[in-house]
C-alpha cells in the first residue's frame, strides 16, 4: 500500500488532530503518501481531498477539534454514496483509509473495506461509549474540562449554600459524569445505567441541610438521563426546598487542548492503524484494552470478537457494548459525605 | 480603632478571599484585632462572628468563592435589622467593618457608618458594573474563564461549521461579553448597552457562509440582553439557516481560582480599606481609577463625588454609573472578519 | 478493626489528599474511627496524631501536596524507631495504618504489619516507578504540568528558531519524559532506560536546520540521565551550532491541583486499602493493573507475587521492577519529523 | 497609505499574534493591503515578506509566540542595514510599517520613519519595562504563568516544610516578581529596584521556623538581582538552616496562550497603530496610560514627551523610564505573615 487517506467523522473530540498527525507521520515514515479528506465522508464524496506532508501536521497536536473538520453524512450508508466516495479515492490512487470517529463512522470503514479499500477505524468521541475499546480519544480531556467546571461551581455552591444540578454530556454512557463527579467530590451522580429514585435524591439533599448543617450539594447528571432543568423540577415536586440551581456544561466539554493522555493514546492508535494497513488489513477498529493496543473486526461473529454482528433480518447487534462502571458509582456513594 | 470585622455580601466573586486576607493581615500588622462574619449581614445579625488570625487566612488567596460565605439579607435595609447587627458588633467591641460586595452591600456599610460604626466598601462582583471604580474584584477571572470556554467552543464551531450563540453573565453590563468576545475573536458581540437589529446579525452570519465559505460563527451574548435560546429563535425567525446552537456558560464564570490580577487588586484594596478605618473614616467605597486607588463617599452629593445621592422624595440616584466600553464594541467590529 | 490511621510519606504528589480523603470517608462509612498522622513516620514517632472526621477532608480533593505533610525519617528503619511509633498507635487504640508514599514508605508498612499492626501501602509519587502497579498517584498530573510547560516553550522555540533541552523529573524512570514528550511533539526524548549517542542527537538537530529549514527543536531529557546544562555542553562539544538553551522544569511538576485521573484513582485505591484492613489484611501494597485494582505482598517470595524479596545475605531484591515503555520511545521516533 | 507591513522583533511575548491580527484586520478594513515580514528586521533585509489577508490571521489570537517569528539583528542599527531593508519595502510598494517589540525594535522604527517610511512601535515584552506605557503585551500572561507555578511550588513547600527561592524573568524590572509574588502570597519578594540585606532575608525565614512553627517559606527573586542558586548560597552563608531549594521558572514564562487581557490590549494597540499610519504619522510608539491609548514620539525632546532623547555626544537618554511599583513591594510586606 503506497497511498492512504485519513478522515475524521462524527462529533469532534480533542485528540483527533493528534491521531491524524500520527497517521500522517507514521505513513510517511513507512514510505507512503498521505491524503487528508475534509468533512468526513461528505468530503470524500465531494472530492475534498488534498495531500498532507509531515510539516502540514506540525502544531496540530495541542489543538482541540479536528483541522480536517467533520460532518454528518447519512448518504454514505447507501451503495451509491459509497461508490461515489470510492471513485474519488481511485482517481487519486488511494488504496486504504483511516477513519477517526464513532460507531457510525466504523460502518463506513466496513463498507470501504468490502469494496476493496481496506479501512481502519479509530475510536474518537468524548463519551467513551464505543465498543471494542476501554478508552476513546477525547474522553480524558472532557473529564478534565468537566472537573474544572465542577470545581468552579463548587466554590459558589459553598459560598451561597446552594444545591446545583450540573448536566454533563453523555447520551448513552455515564462515564463523564462518573469520572468528573468522583474527581470533583460530587454528592450524587445520576447516570443512565443506574436506576434512581427522585425521593432518595431529595432525601439525601435534605439530610445535609437538615441534619449536618451542610447547605451545599452537588449533583452531577448525565445528559442521557434528562436535562438539568427537568431534574430540578422533579426535585422540587419531590419536596426539595434548598436553594436549587440547574446548569448545563454544554459544548465546552467537546473542545479545548487535548490532555496529554488523549494526545498519547491518539498518537499510539494512529500509528497502529497505519501498521495494520501496511499489513493489508482492513475492516478493523483499533482499541485499547488493559493498556495495550488491540484490534477487532468491525463486523462479523461474536466468536471472532467482532464489534457488530448482523441478525438474519439484517439488524445490527452490538456484541460487546461499552459497560458502565457501576463499581465507580458505588465508590462515589462511599465517599460522599 | 482596635477591633474590626470583615464580611462578604452579594454574589460571590473570585478574589473575595484575597481581599479578606488582606484586611486581616494588614489590620493585625497595625496592631488591630480582626473578626470574620459569616454569611454577610445575615451572619452579623445572627452573631455568626469569630476571631481571625494571620494563620487563618493562609491558603485562601488562590481559592475561588468566599470562605466567609455570602447571603442575601434584605432585612438589613430596615432599622431593626441594622440595630440587631450593631448589637452584635458592640458585644464584641468591634468598632469598624469592611464590607466586600456590590452596590447593595454598600448601602449596609453606609447605614453602619451613620450609626457610628465606620464601614468601608470594597467592590466585589464579576460583572464590573459598580459605580466608583474602573474595576471590580472577580471581573478578570470571569473574563478568563469565559475566554477559555469560548476558545473551546470555537474548536467545535470550526470542526462542524456551526454558528454558536454563547451567553455570558452580565445583567446590566456587557463588560464580560466585550472583553471575552474580543479575546476569543468573536464574530459578533451583543450587549445591553448597544442597540442591535436581528436582521443585521443574521445578515452577517449569512455573509460568512454565503460569500466567504466561512461556516463557523461565534456570537457572544450578554445575559442582560436575553437568553441564548431566545436569541437563537429570533435568528431563525429572521431567516438564519446555519447550523445554529445556543449555549449558556452559566455559573462556571463565578468560581475558580482568582487570576493574579484579581488577587493583587483585591489585596491592594483590602489593605487600603484598613488604612481608611485607621484614620477613622467610614461610609466610603474603595475603587481603582487610572490604576490608582481612590475612595468615594457612598452617599452624598454629586459634587462631593458620592456614588449615590438621594432625591427629595428619597429615591436613589447613581451619580456616576459604570459606563459601557462602546469603543471596545467598535473595536471588535473592526477586527471581526 | 475499629480505629485506623493514615499518613503520607516520601515526596509529595498531587492526589495524595484524594487518597487520604477516601481512606477517611470509607472508614467512617464502615463504622471505623480515623486518625491522621502529620509528617509521615516522623510524626508517628512524635505522636503528632489527631482525629479526622468526614468534614475535615472536605475541600481537600482538588488541592495539590498533602495536607498531612510529609518528611523523610530514616530512623524508622530501626527497631527502636518502629517501637516508638507503635507505642503512639497503642496509646490511641489504633489498630491499622494506611501509608501513602513510595517504596521506602512500604518498608515501614511491612514492619508495622510484622509487629501486629496491619498496614497497607498506596503508591504515591509523580515518577510512576513503583513496583506492583501500572500507575502511581501523581503521575498523570505531573505529565499534564510538564506537557503544558513544553507547549509553552515550543512557542518560543518556534518564534526564535531555537533548540531547547528541557529536563523533567524522573530519577530512575523515563515515564514523565516519554508521556510529556510524545504529548508535546518532542523531537527527541532521552531517558535513563535507553542508550543514546550524543552524536546522533546532534545529527538529528542538524538534519533539521541544515536540510529541512527547521530551526526549532525540542529535546525532553529525564533527570535520571543528567542535568540539562550538562547535556547542552555535551551537545556543543559534539558540534551542535544551533541556538541552544537548557531549562529545568524542576519543582513545578510536583504540585498543582491533581488531574481528574489522579483524583479518581487515588479515591479508588484509598477506599480499597480500607477494605483490606477491614479483612484484617496487612503488609500489602495496592496497585492498578490492567485498569483493575490489585494488591501484592510487600515482602515475600517472587512466586507469591511479592514486590520485594530478601536474599540470604539480607539484601533486597525487587521482583518485578517498573518497566520502561520502550515501545513509546519507538513511537516518538516514528512521529518526530 | 495603501500598503503596510508588520513585523515582530526582540523576545517573543504572548499576545504578539493578537497585535499582528489586529494590524492586518484593521488595515484591510480600511482598504489597505498588508504584508507580513518574517523574523523581524533580519527578514525585512532578506526580503522574507509575504502578503497577509484576513483569513491568514484567523486562529492566531489564542496562540503564544509570534507566527511571524522574531530574531535579533544588530545590523539594522547601521545605515547600510536600513537601506537594504527599505529597498525591499520599496520593491513591494510598502509605505508604512508596524513594529511589535521592545525598546531596541523602536529604534529601527525611528530610522525607517526618518527615511520616509512611517513606522509605529507597539510594546511587546513580558517584562513590562518599556518606556511610554503602563503596560506591555505579554506581561499579564507571564504573571499568570508565574503565579500558577508559584501556587504549585507552594504545595510542596507546605508538604515538606521547605524554603524555596524561585527565580522569575525580569532583567531590569521587578514587575513579574512583584505581581506574581503578591498573587501567590510570597513571604518575600526581591527585586532589582530595591535594596535588600541578606541577613534580613534569613532573619525573616528563621522567624518563621523558630518562632511561629512555620516551616514553609517562599521567596520570589527577579532574575535581574541574581540567579536563584547564587541567592541560596548567600542565604546559607548568612546562616539559614532551613531545607532550602532553588528553582528557576525559566522559559515557560514567555510562552503559552495569551491571557484575555493581553489579547484585548494587543488588539486595541494594533488597531490604533494602523489609525496612526492612516493619518500619515510615524516615529511613534503606542502605549496604554490610565487605561487609555496614548502615543509618544520615539525620539525627541523630553518636553515633547519623547521616549528617548539624544545627548550632544549622541548618547541615548530615556526620558521617562519604567518605574518600579515600590508601593507593591511595601504592600507585600504588609501581607506576608
mmCIF file of C-alpha atoms in Angstrom, chain B:
data_model
loop_
_atom_site.group_PDB
_atom_site.id
_atom_site.type_symbol
_atom_site.label_atom_id
_atom_site.label_comp_id
_atom_site.label_asym_id
_atom_site.label_seq_id
_atom_site.Cartn_x
_atom_site.Cartn_y
_atom_site.Cartn_z
ATOM 1 C CA UNK B 1 -9.744 51.668 66.285
ATOM 2 C CA UNK B 2 -8.593 48.385 67.816
ATOM 3 C CA UNK B 3 -11.099 45.857 66.628
ATOM 4 C CA UNK B 4 -12.676 45.464 63.195
ATOM 5 C CA UNK B 5 -14.745 42.902 61.320
ATOM 6 C CA UNK B 6 -14.940 41.838 57.699
ATOM 7 C CA UNK B 7 -17.775 40.272 55.703
ATOM 8 C CA UNK B 8 -18.611 39.337 52.134
ATOM 9 C CA UNK B 9 -22.022 40.075 50.711
ATOM 10 C CA UNK B 10 -23.925 39.651 47.456
ATOM 11 C CA UNK B 11 -22.896 37.231 44.714
ATOM 12 C CA UNK B 12 -19.563 35.532 45.328
ATOM 13 C CA UNK B 13 -16.632 36.557 43.148
ATOM 14 C CA UNK B 14 -13.121 35.133 42.777
ATOM 15 C CA UNK B 15 -10.701 37.293 44.738
ATOM 16 C CA UNK B 16 -13.016 37.949 47.688
ATOM 17 C CA UNK B 17 -10.799 35.676 49.796
ATOM 18 C CA UNK B 18 -7.743 37.682 48.787
ATOM 19 C CA UNK B 19 -9.470 40.856 49.959
ATOM 20 C CA UNK B 20 -10.445 39.260 53.273
ATOM 21 C CA UNK B 21 -6.880 38.023 53.750
ATOM 22 C CA UNK B 22 -5.510 41.497 53.089
ATOM 23 C CA UNK B 23 -7.915 43.076 55.573
ATOM 24 C CA UNK B 24 -6.918 40.536 58.226
ATOM 25 C CA UNK B 25 -3.162 40.668 57.657
ATOM 26 C CA UNK B 26 -2.964 44.439 57.297
ATOM 27 C CA UNK B 27 -5.073 45.040 60.397
ATOM 28 C CA UNK B 28 -3.036 42.606 62.520
ATOM 29 C CA UNK B 29 0.091 44.276 61.218
ATOM 30 C CA UNK B 30 -1.299 47.587 62.501
ATOM 31 C CA UNK B 31 -1.982 46.099 65.906
ATOM 32 C CA UNK B 32 -5.703 45.563 65.495
ATOM 33 C CA UNK B 33 -7.816 42.501 66.167
ATOM 34 C CA UNK B 34 -9.996 41.146 63.383
ATOM 35 C CA UNK B 35 -13.239 39.211 63.307
ATOM 36 C CA UNK B 36 -14.813 37.385 60.398
ATOM 37 C CA UNK B 37 -18.564 37.494 59.906
ATOM 38 C CA UNK B 38 -20.130 34.511 58.148
ATOM 39 C CA UNK B 39 -22.870 34.882 55.504
ATOM 40 C CA UNK B 40 -22.803 38.669 55.209
ATOM 41 C CA UNK B 41 -25.339 40.826 57.019
ATOM 42 C CA UNK B 42 -27.400 37.740 57.883
ATOM 43 C CA UNK B 43 -24.488 36.378 59.902
ATOM 44 C CA UNK B 44 -23.878 39.767 61.524
ATOM 45 C CA UNK B 45 -27.431 39.860 62.854
ATOM 46 C CA UNK B 46 -27.246 36.199 63.877
ATOM 47 C CA UNK B 47 -23.959 36.772 65.694
ATOM 48 C CA UNK B 48 -22.098 34.314 63.468
ATOM 49 C CA UNK B 49 -18.859 36.178 64.176
ATOM 50 C CA UNK B 50 -15.460 34.702 65.077
ATOM 51 C CA UNK B 51 -11.866 35.868 65.538
ATOM 52 C CA UNK B 52 -9.456 35.577 62.591
ATOM 53 C CA UNK B 53 -5.680 35.470 62.943
ATOM 54 C CA UNK B 54 -2.984 35.745 60.287
ATOM 55 C CA UNK B 55 -2.722 31.976 60.053
ATOM 56 C CA UNK B 56 -6.461 31.522 59.453
ATOM 57 C CA UNK B 57 -6.240 33.227 56.086
ATOM 58 C CA UNK B 58 -3.207 31.301 54.846
ATOM 59 C CA UNK B 59 -4.029 29.292 51.747
ATOM 60 C CA UNK B 60 -7.128 31.323 50.932
ATOM 61 C CA UNK B 61 -5.521 33.560 48.330
ATOM 62 C CA UNK B 62 -5.797 31.083 45.489
ATOM 63 C CA UNK B 63 -9.301 29.834 46.266
ATOM 64 C CA UNK B 64 -12.456 30.926 44.492
ATOM 65 C CA UNK B 65 -15.667 31.823 46.255
ATOM 66 C CA UNK B 66 -15.612 33.285 49.751
ATOM 67 C CA UNK B 67 -14.689 31.250 52.776
ATOM 68 C CA UNK B 68 -16.827 33.667 54.831
ATOM 69 C CA UNK B 69 -19.792 32.690 52.663
ATOM 70 C CA UNK B 70 -22.357 35.143 51.446
ATOM 71 C CA UNK B 71 -26.119 35.510 51.594
ATOM 72 C CA UNK B 72 -28.887 37.847 50.553
ATOM 73 C CA UNK B 73 -30.413 39.606 53.545
ATOM 74 C CA UNK B 74 -32.899 42.301 52.589
ATOM 75 C CA UNK B 75 -33.866 42.683 56.268
ATOM 76 C CA UNK B 76 -30.695 44.735 56.761
ATOM 77 C CA UNK B 77 -32.397 47.577 54.878
ATOM 78 C CA UNK B 78 -34.625 48.061 57.934
ATOM 79 C CA UNK B 79 -33.601 49.983 61.022
ATOM 80 C CA UNK B 80 -34.480 46.985 63.143
ATOM 81 C CA UNK B 81 -32.099 44.786 61.186
ATOM 82 C CA UNK B 82 -29.318 47.333 61.445
ATOM 83 C CA UNK B 83 -29.710 47.730 65.194
ATOM 84 C CA UNK B 84 -29.677 43.982 65.674
ATOM 85 C CA UNK B 85 -26.432 43.800 63.734
ATOM 86 C CA UNK B 86 -24.864 46.656 65.647
ATOM 87 C CA UNK B 87 -25.778 44.994 68.920
ATOM 88 C CA UNK B 88 -23.688 42.009 67.887
ATOM 89 C CA UNK B 89 -20.759 44.246 66.989
ATOM 90 C CA UNK B 90 -20.999 46.090 70.286
ATOM 91 C CA UNK B 91 -20.991 42.899 72.314
ATOM 92 C CA UNK B 92 -17.623 42.031 70.796
ATOM 93 C CA UNK B 93 -16.166 45.507 70.935
ATOM 94 C CA UNK B 94 -15.986 45.753 67.155
ATOM 95 C CA UNK B 95 -15.625 49.368 66.061
ATOM 96 C CA UNK B 96 -15.365 49.239 62.257
ATOM 97 C CA UNK B 97 -16.353 46.968 59.394
ATOM 98 C CA UNK B 98 -15.094 46.150 55.902
ATOM 99 C CA UNK B 99 -17.791 45.012 53.507
ATOM 100 C CA UNK B 100 -16.820 43.241 50.280
ATOM 101 C CA UNK B 101 -19.628 43.067 47.766
ATOM 102 C CA UNK B 102 -21.770 45.026 45.348
ATOM 103 C CA UNK B 103 -23.828 48.217 45.422
ATOM 104 C CA UNK B 104 -26.415 46.645 47.676
ATOM 105 C CA UNK B 105 -23.754 45.780 50.217
ATOM 106 C CA UNK B 106 -22.543 49.379 50.183
ATOM 107 C CA UNK B 107 -25.875 50.616 51.465
ATOM 108 C CA UNK B 108 -25.462 48.477 54.560
ATOM 109 C CA UNK B 109 -21.979 49.949 55.020
ATOM 110 C CA UNK B 110 -23.471 53.435 54.801
ATOM 111 C CA UNK B 111 -26.042 52.648 57.472
ATOM 112 C CA UNK B 112 -23.438 51.167 59.822
ATOM 113 C CA UNK B 113 -21.364 54.325 59.436
ATOM 114 C CA UNK B 114 -24.351 56.530 60.182
ATOM 115 C CA UNK B 115 -24.924 54.553 63.368
ATOM 116 C CA UNK B 116 -21.346 55.267 64.454
ATOM 117 C CA UNK B 117 -19.648 52.152 63.133
ATOM 118 C CA UNK B 118 -17.414 53.304 60.307
ATOM 119 C CA UNK B 119 -17.654 50.874 57.414
ATOM 120 C CA UNK B 120 -15.738 50.701 54.140
ATOM 121 C CA UNK B 121 -16.991 49.049 50.952
ATOM 122 C CA UNK B 122 -14.824 47.077 48.540
ATOM 123 C CA UNK B 123 -16.257 46.312 45.076
ATOM 124 C CA UNK B 124 -16.553 42.558 44.554
ATOM 125 C CA UNK B 125 -18.538 41.224 41.606
ATOM 126 C CA UNK B 126 -17.644 39.554 38.354
ATOM 127 C CA UNK B 127 -19.871 41.965 36.415
ATOM 128 C CA UNK B 128 -17.589 45.016 36.680
ATOM 129 C CA UNK B 129 -20.646 47.229 36.990
ATOM 130 C CA UNK B 130 -20.141 49.042 40.302
ATOM 131 C CA UNK B 131 -20.026 52.818 40.431
ATOM 132 C CA UNK B 132 -16.855 54.493 41.642
ATOM 133 C CA UNK B 133 -14.330 52.073 40.268
ATOM 134 C CA UNK B 134 -12.889 51.102 36.892
ATOM 135 C CA UNK B 135 -12.523 47.596 38.106
ATOM 136 C CA UNK B 136 -14.302 45.126 40.375
ATOM 137 C CA UNK B 137 -12.773 42.101 42.049
ATOM 138 C CA UNK B 138 -13.620 38.944 40.127
ATOM 139 C CA UNK B 139 -14.034 40.527 36.703
ATOM 140 C CA UNK B 140 -10.641 39.492 35.323
ATOM 141 C CA UNK B 141 -11.142 35.885 36.425
ATOM 142 C CA UNK B 142 -14.612 35.763 34.891
ATOM 143 C CA UNK B 143 -13.241 37.096 31.600
ATOM 144 C CA UNK B 144 -10.504 34.483 31.751
ATOM 145 C CA UNK B 145 -12.965 31.659 32.348
ATOM 146 C CA UNK B 146 -15.299 32.921 29.633
ATOM 147 C CA UNK B 147 -12.457 33.245 27.137
ATOM 148 C CA UNK B 148 -11.222 29.723 27.819
ATOM 149 C CA UNK B 149 -14.740 28.419 27.307
ATOM 150 C CA UNK B 150 -15.141 30.423 24.087
ATOM 151 C CA UNK B 151 -11.805 29.091 22.819
ATOM 152 C CA UNK B 152 -13.139 25.568 23.378
ATOM 153 C CA UNK B 153 -16.445 26.149 21.666
ATOM 154 C CA UNK B 154 -14.569 27.721 18.765
ATOM 155 C CA UNK B 155 -12.928 24.331 18.155
ATOM 156 C CA UNK B 156 -16.313 22.707 17.640
ATOM 157 C CA UNK B 157 -17.642 25.695 15.716
ATOM 158 C CA UNK B 158 -14.795 25.269 13.238
ATOM 159 C CA UNK B 159 -14.855 21.460 13.150
ATOM 160 C CA UNK B 160 -18.555 21.307 12.365
ATOM 161 C CA UNK B 161 -19.122 24.608 10.594
ATOM 162 C CA UNK B 162 -21.607 25.770 13.197
ATOM 163 C CA UNK B 163 -22.935 29.083 14.472
ATOM 164 C CA UNK B 164 -22.892 29.345 18.264
ATOM 165 C CA UNK B 165 -24.732 31.892 20.382
ATOM 166 C CA UNK B 166 -22.962 31.857 23.729
ATOM 167 C CA UNK B 167 -24.498 33.580 26.719
ATOM 168 C CA UNK B 168 -22.231 35.027 29.387
ATOM 169 C CA UNK B 169 -23.160 36.643 32.695
ATOM 170 C CA UNK B 170 -23.765 40.388 32.874
ATOM 171 C CA UNK B 171 -27.246 41.515 33.799
ATOM 172 C CA UNK B 172 -26.654 45.235 33.361
ATOM 173 C CA UNK B 173 -23.194 45.453 31.897
ATOM 174 C CA UNK B 174 -21.705 43.999 28.749
ATOM 175 C CA UNK B 175 -18.137 44.073 30.057
ATOM 176 C CA UNK B 176 -17.640 40.308 30.331
ATOM 177 C CA UNK B 177 -19.128 39.845 26.880
ATOM 178 C CA UNK B 178 -16.932 42.571 25.363
ATOM 179 C CA UNK B 179 -13.620 41.514 26.875
ATOM 180 C CA UNK B 180 -14.087 37.785 26.383
ATOM 181 C CA UNK B 181 -15.588 38.328 22.960
ATOM 182 C CA UNK B 182 -12.642 40.388 21.723
ATOM 183 C CA UNK B 183 -10.210 37.967 23.378
ATOM 184 C CA UNK B 184 -11.764 34.959 21.703
ATOM 185 C CA UNK B 185 -12.198 36.595 18.321
ATOM 186 C CA UNK B 186 -15.996 36.590 18.386
ATOM 187 C CA UNK B 187 -17.703 37.468 15.136
ATOM 188 C CA UNK B 188 -20.392 39.454 16.929
ATOM 189 C CA UNK B 189 -20.896 40.698 20.471
ATOM 190 C CA UNK B 190 -24.358 41.696 21.661
ATOM 191 C CA UNK B 191 -24.543 43.794 24.833
ATOM 192 C CA UNK B 192 -27.346 45.574 26.704
ATOM 193 C CA UNK B 193 -25.721 48.988 26.244
ATOM 194 C CA UNK B 194 -25.973 48.919 22.451
ATOM 195 C CA UNK B 195 -28.892 48.569 20.060
ATOM 196 C CA UNK B 196 -28.825 45.730 17.582
ATOM 197 C CA UNK B 197 -31.019 44.648 14.704
ATOM 198 C CA UNK B 198 -31.589 40.908 14.499
ATOM 199 C CA UNK B 199 -31.668 41.204 10.713
ATOM 200 C CA UNK B 200 -28.175 42.656 10.699
ATOM 201 C CA UNK B 201 -26.994 39.881 12.986
ATOM 202 C CA UNK B 202 -28.337 37.267 10.608
ATOM 203 C CA UNK B 203 -27.050 39.127 7.555
ATOM 204 C CA UNK B 204 -23.551 38.970 8.976
ATOM 205 C CA UNK B 205 -23.797 35.240 9.597
ATOM 206 C CA UNK B 206 -25.089 34.720 6.063
ATOM 207 C CA UNK B 207 -22.365 36.852 4.561
ATOM 208 C CA UNK B 208 -19.925 34.357 6.069
ATOM 209 C CA UNK B 209 -21.455 31.191 4.772
ATOM 210 C CA UNK B 210 -22.822 32.507 1.522
ATOM 211 C CA UNK B 211 -19.938 34.684 0.335
ATOM 212 C CA UNK B 212 -16.799 33.722 2.188
ATOM 213 C CA UNK B 213 -17.160 29.970 2.589
ATOM 214 C CA UNK B 214 -16.963 30.593 6.303
ATOM 215 C CA UNK B 215 -19.344 28.317 8.132
ATOM 216 C CA UNK B 216 -18.298 28.915 11.687
ATOM 217 C CA UNK B 217 -19.627 31.923 13.532
ATOM 218 C CA UNK B 218 -19.392 32.910 17.190
ATOM 219 C CA UNK B 219 -21.870 35.333 18.763
ATOM 220 C CA UNK B 220 -21.240 36.320 22.380
ATOM 221 C CA UNK B 221 -24.414 37.466 24.085
ATOM 222 C CA UNK B 222 -24.608 39.263 27.423
ATOM 223 C CA UNK B 223 -27.236 37.806 29.760
ATOM 224 C CA UNK B 224 -28.780 41.262 30.125
ATOM 225 C CA UNK B 225 -29.986 41.259 26.522
ATOM 226 C CA UNK B 226 -31.886 37.982 26.639
ATOM 227 C CA UNK B 227 -31.211 34.268 26.976
ATOM 228 C CA UNK B 228 -29.291 32.479 24.242
ATOM 229 C CA UNK B 229 -32.159 30.111 23.420
ATOM 230 C CA UNK B 230 -34.458 33.044 22.816
ATOM 231 C CA UNK B 231 -31.857 34.808 20.677
ATOM 232 C CA UNK B 232 -31.457 31.706 18.541
ATOM 233 C CA UNK B 233 -35.228 31.605 17.987
ATOM 234 C CA UNK B 234 -35.185 35.209 16.860
ATOM 235 C CA UNK B 235 -32.337 34.466 14.467
ATOM 236 C CA UNK B 236 -34.243 31.564 12.947
ATOM 237 C CA UNK B 237 -37.331 33.741 12.538
ATOM 238 C CA UNK B 238 -35.130 36.292 10.820
ATOM 239 C CA UNK B 239 -34.063 33.699 8.284
ATOM 240 C CA UNK B 240 -30.831 32.189 9.582
ATOM 241 C CA UNK B 241 -30.344 28.737 8.122
ATOM 242 C CA UNK B 242 -26.940 27.920 9.519
ATOM 243 C CA UNK B 243 -26.351 25.017 11.937
ATOM 244 C CA UNK B 244 -27.260 27.101 14.951
ATOM 245 C CA UNK B 245 -26.673 26.272 18.641
ATOM 246 C CA UNK B 246 -27.307 28.085 21.902
ATOM 247 C CA UNK B 247 -25.174 27.564 24.970
ATOM 248 C CA UNK B 248 -25.013 29.312 28.330
ATOM 249 C CA UNK B 249 -21.735 29.429 30.202
ATOM 250 C CA UNK B 250 -23.740 29.884 33.359
ATOM 251 C CA UNK B 251 -22.317 29.563 36.809
ATOM 252 C CA UNK B 252 -18.798 28.472 35.888
ATOM 253 C CA UNK B 253 -17.997 32.172 35.416
ATOM 254 C CA UNK B 254 -18.348 32.906 39.127
ATOM 255 C CA UNK B 255 -15.950 30.370 40.550
ATOM 256 C CA UNK B 256 -12.407 29.214 40.110
ATOM 257 C CA UNK B 257 -9.002 30.267 41.355
ATOM 258 C CA UNK B 258 -8.800 34.046 41.044
ATOM 259 C CA UNK B 259 -6.490 35.413 38.372
ATOM 260 C CA UNK B 260 -3.296 37.123 39.549
ATOM 261 C CA UNK B 261 -4.788 40.491 38.676
ATOM 262 C CA UNK B 262 -7.840 39.849 40.831
ATOM 263 C CA UNK B 263 -5.659 38.662 43.681
ATOM 264 C CA UNK B 264 -3.352 41.675 43.510
ATOM 265 C CA UNK B 265 -6.099 44.256 43.198
ATOM 266 C CA UNK B 266 -8.136 42.607 45.952
ATOM 267 C CA UNK B 267 -5.050 42.620 48.199
ATOM 268 C CA UNK B 268 -4.418 46.248 47.416
ATOM 269 C CA UNK B 269 -7.995 47.320 48.097
ATOM 270 C CA UNK B 270 -8.239 45.234 51.253
ATOM 271 C CA UNK B 271 -5.144 46.817 52.772
ATOM 272 C CA UNK B 272 -6.391 50.269 51.809
ATOM 273 C CA UNK B 273 -9.753 49.748 53.472
ATOM 274 C CA UNK B 274 -7.932 49.090 56.733
ATOM 275 C CA UNK B 275 -5.905 52.281 56.301
ATOM 276 C CA UNK B 276 -9.126 54.260 55.924
ATOM 277 C CA UNK B 277 -10.595 52.719 59.077
ATOM 278 C CA UNK B 278 -7.366 53.500 60.909
ATOM 279 C CA UNK B 279 -7.923 57.146 60.003
ATOM 280 C CA UNK B 280 -11.382 56.841 61.467
ATOM 281 C CA UNK B 281 -13.082 57.231 58.128
ATOM 282 C CA UNK B 282 -16.218 55.366 57.067
ATOM 283 C CA UNK B 283 -19.067 55.491 54.579
ATOM 284 C CA UNK B 284 -16.564 55.219 51.758
ATOM 285 C CA UNK B 285 -16.128 52.775 48.903
ATOM 286 C CA UNK B 286 -12.665 51.884 47.680
ATOM 287 C CA UNK B 287 -12.073 51.781 43.940
ATOM 288 C CA UNK B 288 -9.403 51.743 41.254
ATOM 289 C CA UNK B 289 -9.256 54.651 38.872
ATOM 290 C CA UNK B 290 -6.451 55.094 36.361
ATOM 291 C CA UNK B 291 -4.606 52.225 38.021
ATOM 292 C CA UNK B 292 -4.513 54.084 41.341
ATOM 293 C CA UNK B 293 -6.547 53.581 44.492
ATOM 294 C CA UNK B 294 -9.392 56.013 45.062
ATOM 295 C CA UNK B 295 -12.169 56.263 47.616
ATOM 296 C CA UNK B 296 -15.577 57.836 47.205
ATOM 297 C CA UNK B 297 -18.347 58.686 49.660
ATOM 298 C CA UNK B 298 -21.060 56.096 49.269
ATOM 299 C CA UNK B 299 -23.863 58.599 49.868
ATOM 300 C CA UNK B 300 -23.763 62.359 49.382
ATOM 301 C CA UNK B 301 -23.891 64.952 46.667
ATOM 302 C CA UNK B 302 -22.559 64.518 43.164
ATOM 303 C CA UNK B 303 -20.225 67.447 43.796
ATOM 304 C CA UNK B 304 -18.517 65.581 46.627
ATOM 305 C CA UNK B 305 -18.039 62.666 44.291
ATOM 306 C CA UNK B 306 -20.523 60.454 46.139
ATOM 307 C CA UNK B 307 -21.593 57.293 44.373
ATOM 308 C CA UNK B 308 -25.246 57.767 45.260
ATOM 309 C CA UNK B 309 -27.437 60.753 46.068
ATOM 310 C CA UNK B 310 -30.915 60.863 47.471
ATOM 311 C CA UNK B 311 -33.668 62.795 45.739
ATOM 312 C CA UNK B 312 -36.041 64.854 47.814
ATOM 313 C CA UNK B 313 -38.533 62.023 47.565
ATOM 314 C CA UNK B 314 -35.965 59.602 48.956
ATOM 315 C CA UNK B 315 -35.164 57.920 45.645
ATOM 316 C CA UNK B 316 -31.612 56.828 44.908
ATOM 317 C CA UNK B 317 -29.633 58.451 42.099
ATOM 318 C CA UNK B 318 -26.441 56.825 40.821
ATOM 319 C CA UNK B 319 -24.202 59.779 40.155
ATOM 320 C CA UNK B 320 -21.573 58.158 38.028
ATOM 321 C CA UNK B 321 -22.871 54.851 36.778
ATOM 322 C CA UNK B 322 -20.462 52.365 35.269
ATOM 323 C CA UNK B 323 -20.101 53.083 31.572
ATOM 324 C CA UNK B 324 -20.003 50.586 28.764
ATOM 325 C CA UNK B 325 -16.893 50.407 26.629
ATOM 326 C CA UNK B 326 -18.580 51.276 23.359
ATOM 327 C CA UNK B 327 -15.133 51.832 21.876
ATOM 328 C CA UNK B 328 -14.434 48.160 22.508
ATOM 329 C CA UNK B 329 -17.677 47.211 20.786
ATOM 330 C CA UNK B 330 -16.466 49.211 17.788
ATOM 331 C CA UNK B 331 -13.001 47.652 18.006
ATOM 332 C CA UNK B 332 -14.464 44.189 17.699
ATOM 333 C CA UNK B 333 -16.409 45.169 14.605
ATOM 334 C CA UNK B 334 -13.135 46.322 13.075
ATOM 335 C CA UNK B 335 -11.415 43.036 13.815
ATOM 336 C CA UNK B 336 -14.134 40.508 13.038
ATOM 337 C CA UNK B 337 -13.750 39.062 9.597
#
